[in-house]
Amino acid sequence: MTQDNVRVTGAWERADGQVLDRFRRHSVANLGDALDRLNIVDGGIAPIWHGAKAVGTALPIMTVAGDNKAVIAALEHIRPGDIVVINAFGYDGRAVIGDNLAQRFAAYGAVGAVVDGYVRDAAIIAELGVPVFARGLTPAGPFKNGPGAIGEPVAIGGVVVNPGDIVAADGDGVIVIPPHRAQEALTSVEEIVAREAALDAEAEALRNAAAR
Ligand SMILES: O=C([O-])CC(=O)C(=O)O
Ligand SMILES: [Mg+2]
């Protein structure tokens, strides 16, 4: 379906809320290790405020550089638990979202947004507490002409994101987990956490021995 210059692909399966909750317990670094250290978005895409983190089901949006018509059209397609994923082609000349859109994402139930591009209104977004990850900030506003696409696979930071993929983001960065690898990732990350706890205990024992 094409909705006024924006192509819209129909529904896809969303990740189960309990599965998302299990991913929420883990750092992106450990999740990356659990997936052979692959599937990680390049480090240029980072949180725009300290402490931002989010895990959700990807709602992918493709824009043209500097334009957010497709982002606005995507609002009505957000379902609770979604994370908005925008391929804005890394363009640094215009912000494709700001506090208005971030706030609307949250009102529709999205857990946050990952933007391969630039954003604005960072101080207000931080105050609102909406987790937003992007390449950087610019005060220049976007055009609203399209074209664009909603619900098709996109690339962000060198990684393909399909509609329905699980996306986890924290202070270190962003990872994309295809749903068919979710169980494997969770089993493996739980082993990694146990190993890291043993390393922490070892370091503590060394510190205590040195203090004696
Ligand atoms: O003007 C726009 O479309 C982007 C923006 O600043 C906002 O969402 O607050
Ligand atoms: Mg604004």
CSV table of C-alpha atoms and ligand atoms in Angstrom, one decimal:
chain,number,residue,atom,x,y,z
A,1,MET,CA,0.0,0.0,0.0
A,2,THR,CA,1.2,3.5,-0.7
A,3,GLN,CA,-0.1,6.2,1.6
A,4,ASP,CA,0.6,9.6,0.1
A,5,ASN,CA,4.2,9.0,-1.0
A,6,VAL,CA,5.1,6.6,1.8
A,7,ARG,CA,5.0,2.8,1.1
A,8,VAL,CA,3.6,0.8,3.9
A,9,THR,CA,4.1,-2.9,4.3
A,10,GLY,CA,1.5,-4.8,6.4
A,11,ALA,CA,1.7,-6.4,9.9
A,12,TRP,CA,4.5,-8.5,11.2
A,13,GLU,CA,5.0,-10.6,14.3
A,14,ARG,CA,6.0,-8.7,17.4
A,15,ALA,CA,8.3,-10.3,20.1
A,16,ASP,CA,6.6,-11.6,23.2
A,17,GLY,CA,6.7,-9.2,26.1
A,18,GLN,CA,8.3,-11.7,28.4
A,19,VAL,CA,11.1,-12.4,25.9
A,20,LEU,CA,11.7,-8.6,25.7
A,21,ASP,CA,11.9,-8.5,29.5
A,22,ARG,CA,14.5,-11.2,29.6
A,23,PHE,CA,16.6,-9.2,27.1
A,24,ARG,CA,16.2,-6.1,29.3
A,25,ARG,CA,18.3,-7.7,32.0
A,26,HIS,CA,21.4,-7.8,29.9
A,27,SER,CA,23.9,-5.3,28.6
A,28,VAL,CA,24.4,-4.8,24.9
A,29,ALA,CA,28.0,-5.8,25.2
A,30,ASN,CA,27.1,-9.2,26.8
A,31,LEU,CA,24.3,-9.7,24.2
A,32,GLY,CA,26.9,-9.0,21.4
A,33,ASP,CA,29.2,-11.6,22.9
A,34,ALA,CA,26.3,-14.1,23.0
A,35,LEU,CA,25.8,-13.5,19.2
A,36,ASP,CA,29.5,-14.2,18.3
A,37,ARG,CA,30.2,-10.5,18.7
A,38,LEU,CA,28.3,-9.8,15.5
A,39,ASN,CA,25.0,-8.0,14.8
A,40,ILE,CA,26.3,-4.8,16.5
A,41,VAL,CA,25.5,-1.4,15.0
A,42,ASP,CA,28.6,0.8,14.4
A,43,GLY,CA,29.6,2.9,17.3
A,44,GLY,CA,28.7,6.2,15.7
A,45,ILE,CA,25.1,5.6,16.8
A,46,ALA,CA,25.0,6.4,20.5
A,47,PRO,CA,22.5,7.5,23.2
A,48,ILE,CA,21.7,11.3,23.1
A,49,TRP,CA,21.4,11.4,26.9
A,50,HIS,CA,23.2,9.7,29.6
A,51,GLY,CA,21.5,6.6,30.9
A,52,ALA,CA,19.2,6.0,27.9
A,53,LYS,CA,18.4,2.3,27.3
A,54,ALA,CA,15.7,0.4,25.5
A,55,VAL,CA,14.7,-3.0,24.3
A,56,GLY,CA,11.9,-3.4,21.8
A,57,THR,CA,10.6,-4.9,18.6
A,58,ALA,CA,11.8,-3.1,15.5
A,59,LEU,CA,9.4,-0.9,13.5
A,60,PRO,CA,11.7,0.0,10.5
A,61,ILE,CA,11.3,3.3,8.6
A,62,MET,CA,13.2,4.4,5.6
A,63,THR,CA,13.4,8.1,4.9
A,64,VAL,CA,15.3,10.2,2.4
A,65,ALA,CA,18.1,12.2,3.9
A,66,GLY,CA,16.8,15.3,5.8
A,67,ASP,CA,13.1,14.3,5.4
A,68,ASN,CA,10.7,12.8,8.0
A,69,LYS,CA,7.4,12.4,6.2
A,70,ALA,CA,7.6,8.6,6.6
A,71,VAL,CA,8.4,9.0,10.3
A,72,ILE,CA,5.2,11.0,10.9
A,73,ALA,CA,3.2,8.5,8.8
A,74,ALA,CA,4.6,5.6,10.9
A,75,LEU,CA,3.0,6.9,14.2
A,76,GLU,CA,-0.2,5.1,13.5
A,77,HIS,CA,1.7,1.8,12.9
A,78,ILE,CA,3.4,1.8,16.4
A,79,ARG,CA,2.3,-1.0,18.7
A,80,PRO,CA,3.3,-1.1,22.4
A,81,GLY,CA,6.8,-2.5,22.9
A,82,ASP,CA,8.0,-1.3,19.5
A,83,ILE,CA,11.3,0.5,19.0
A,84,VAL,CA,11.3,3.0,16.1
A,85,VAL,CA,14.3,2.3,13.8
A,86,ILE,CA,15.0,5.0,11.2
A,87,ASN,CA,17.4,4.7,8.3
A,88,ALA,CA,18.1,8.4,7.6
A,89,PHE,CA,21.3,7.6,5.7
A,90,GLY,CA,23.6,9.1,8.3
A,91,TYR,CA,22.8,12.6,7.0
A,92,ASP,CA,24.2,15.3,9.3
A,93,GLY,CA,22.5,18.3,7.7
A,94,ARG,CA,19.0,17.9,9.2
A,95,ALA,CA,17.3,16.4,12.3
A,96,VAL,CA,14.7,13.8,11.4
A,97,ILE,CA,13.1,13.7,14.8
A,98,GLY,CA,12.9,16.0,17.9
A,99,ASP,CA,11.0,16.2,21.1
A,100,ASN,CA,7.6,16.3,19.4
A,101,LEU,CA,8.1,13.0,17.6
A,102,ALA,CA,9.9,11.4,20.5
A,103,GLN,CA,7.0,12.2,22.7
A,104,ARG,CA,4.5,10.8,20.3
A,105,PHE,CA,6.5,7.6,19.9
A,106,ALA,CA,6.2,7.1,23.6
A,107,ALA,CA,2.5,8.0,23.7
A,108,TYR,CA,1.8,5.3,21.1
A,109,GLY,CA,3.7,2.8,23.3
A,110,ALA,CA,7.1,2.8,21.6
A,111,VAL,CA,10.1,2.2,24.0
A,112,GLY,CA,12.5,4.4,22.1
A,113,ALA,CA,14.1,5.2,18.8
A,114,VAL,CA,17.3,4.4,17.0
A,115,VAL,CA,18.2,6.8,14.2
A,116,ASP,CA,20.9,6.3,11.6
A,117,GLY,CA,21.0,10.1,11.2
A,118,TYR,CA,20.7,13.3,13.3
A,119,VAL,CA,18.1,14.5,15.8
A,120,ARG,CA,17.3,17.7,17.8
A,121,ASP,CA,15.7,19.0,21.0
A,122,ALA,CA,18.0,16.7,22.9
A,123,ALA,CA,17.6,18.5,26.3
A,124,ILE,CA,13.8,18.1,26.2
A,125,ILE,CA,14.0,14.5,25.0
A,126,ALA,CA,16.3,13.8,28.0
A,127,GLU,CA,13.9,15.5,30.4
A,128,LEU,CA,11.1,13.5,28.9
A,129,GLY,CA,13.2,10.4,29.4
A,130,VAL,CA,12.5,9.0,25.9
A,131,PRO,CA,15.5,6.8,25.0
A,132,VAL,CA,16.8,8.0,21.6
A,133,PHE,CA,20.0,6.8,19.9
A,134,ALA,CA,21.4,8.7,16.9
A,135,ARG,CA,24.6,9.8,15.1
A,136,GLY,CA,24.4,13.3,16.5
A,137,LEU,CA,22.5,16.6,16.9
A,138,THR,CA,21.7,19.5,14.7
A,139,PRO,CA,19.1,22.2,15.2
A,140,ALA,CA,18.2,22.2,11.5
A,141,GLY,CA,14.6,20.9,11.0
A,142,PRO,CA,13.6,18.3,8.4
A,143,PHE,CA,11.6,18.6,5.2
A,144,LYS,CA,8.3,16.7,5.0
A,145,ASN,CA,7.9,15.5,1.4
A,146,GLY,CA,8.9,11.9,1.3
A,147,PRO,CA,9.3,9.5,-0.3
A,148,GLY,CA,9.8,6.8,2.4
A,149,ALA,CA,8.8,3.3,3.5
A,150,ILE,CA,7.5,1.7,6.6
A,151,GLY,CA,7.8,-1.9,7.6
A,152,GLU,CA,10.5,-2.9,5.1
A,153,PRO,CA,14.0,-4.1,6.0
A,154,VAL,CA,16.4,-1.2,6.5
A,155,ALA,CA,20.1,-0.9,7.3
A,156,ILE,CA,21.4,1.1,10.3
A,157,GLY,CA,25.1,1.4,11.1
A,158,GLY,CA,25.9,-1.5,8.8
A,159,VAL,CA,23.3,-4.0,10.2
A,160,VAL,CA,20.1,-5.1,8.6
A,161,VAL,CA,17.0,-4.6,10.6
A,162,ASN,CA,13.9,-6.6,9.6
A,163,PRO,CA,10.4,-5.7,10.9
A,164,GLY,CA,10.0,-7.7,14.1
A,165,ASP,CA,13.7,-8.0,15.0
A,166,ILE,CA,14.6,-7.4,18.6
A,167,VAL,CA,16.7,-4.3,19.1
A,168,ALA,CA,18.5,-3.6,22.3
A,169,ALA,CA,20.3,-0.3,23.1
A,170,ASP,CA,22.2,1.0,26.1
A,171,GLY,CA,25.1,3.4,26.9
A,172,ASP,CA,27.5,1.3,24.8
A,173,GLY,CA,25.4,1.1,21.7
A,174,VAL,CA,22.9,-0.9,19.7
A,175,ILE,CA,22.4,-4.6,18.8
A,176,VAL,CA,19.9,-6.3,16.4
A,177,ILE,CA,18.7,-9.8,17.3
A,178,PRO,CA,16.6,-11.7,14.7
A,179,PRO,CA,13.7,-13.5,16.5
A,180,HIS,CA,14.8,-16.9,15.3
A,181,ARG,CA,18.1,-16.4,17.4
A,182,ALA,CA,16.4,-15.0,20.5
A,183,GLN,CA,16.4,-18.3,22.6
A,184,GLU,CA,20.0,-19.1,21.6
A,185,ALA,CA,21.1,-15.5,22.5
A,186,LEU,CA,19.4,-15.7,25.9
A,187,THR,CA,20.9,-19.1,26.8
A,188,SER,CA,24.3,-17.9,25.8
A,189,VAL,CA,24.1,-14.5,27.5
A,190,GLU,CA,23.1,-16.2,30.7
A,191,GLU,CA,26.2,-18.3,30.6
A,192,ILE,CA,28.3,-15.2,29.9
A,193,VAL,CA,26.8,-13.4,32.9
A,194,ALA,CA,27.8,-16.3,35.1
A,195,ARG,CA,31.3,-16.3,33.8
A,196,GLU,CA,31.6,-12.5,34.3
A,197,ALA,CA,30.4,-12.9,37.9
A,198,ALA,CA,33.2,-15.4,38.5
A,199,LEU,CA,35.7,-13.0,37.1
A,200,ASP,CA,34.3,-10.2,39.3
A,201,ALA,CA,34.7,-12.5,42.3
A,202,GLU,CA,38.2,-13.4,41.4
A,203,ALA,CA,39.1,-9.6,41.1
A,204,GLU,CA,37.6,-9.0,44.5
A,205,ALA,CA,39.5,-11.9,46.1
A,206,LEU,CA,42.8,-10.4,44.6
A,207,ARG,CA,41.9,-6.9,46.0
A,208,ASN,CA,41.2,-8.4,49.4
A,209,ALA,CA,44.5,-10.3,49.4
A,210,ALA,CA,46.4,-7.2,48.3
A,211,ALA,CA,44.8,-5.2,51.1
A,212,ARG,CA,45.9,-7.6,53.8
B,1,LIG,O1,10.2,19.3,13.2
B,1,LIG,C1,10.2,18.1,13.2
B,1,LIG,O2,9.5,17.4,12.4
B,1,LIG,C2,11.1,17.4,14.1
B,1,LIG,C3,11.1,18.0,15.5
B,1,LIG,O3,11.8,19.0,15.7
B,1,LIG,C4,10.3,17.3,16.5
B,1,LIG,O4,9.8,16.2,16.3
B,1,LIG,O5,10.2,17.9,17.6
B,2,MG,MG,11.1,20.0,17.7
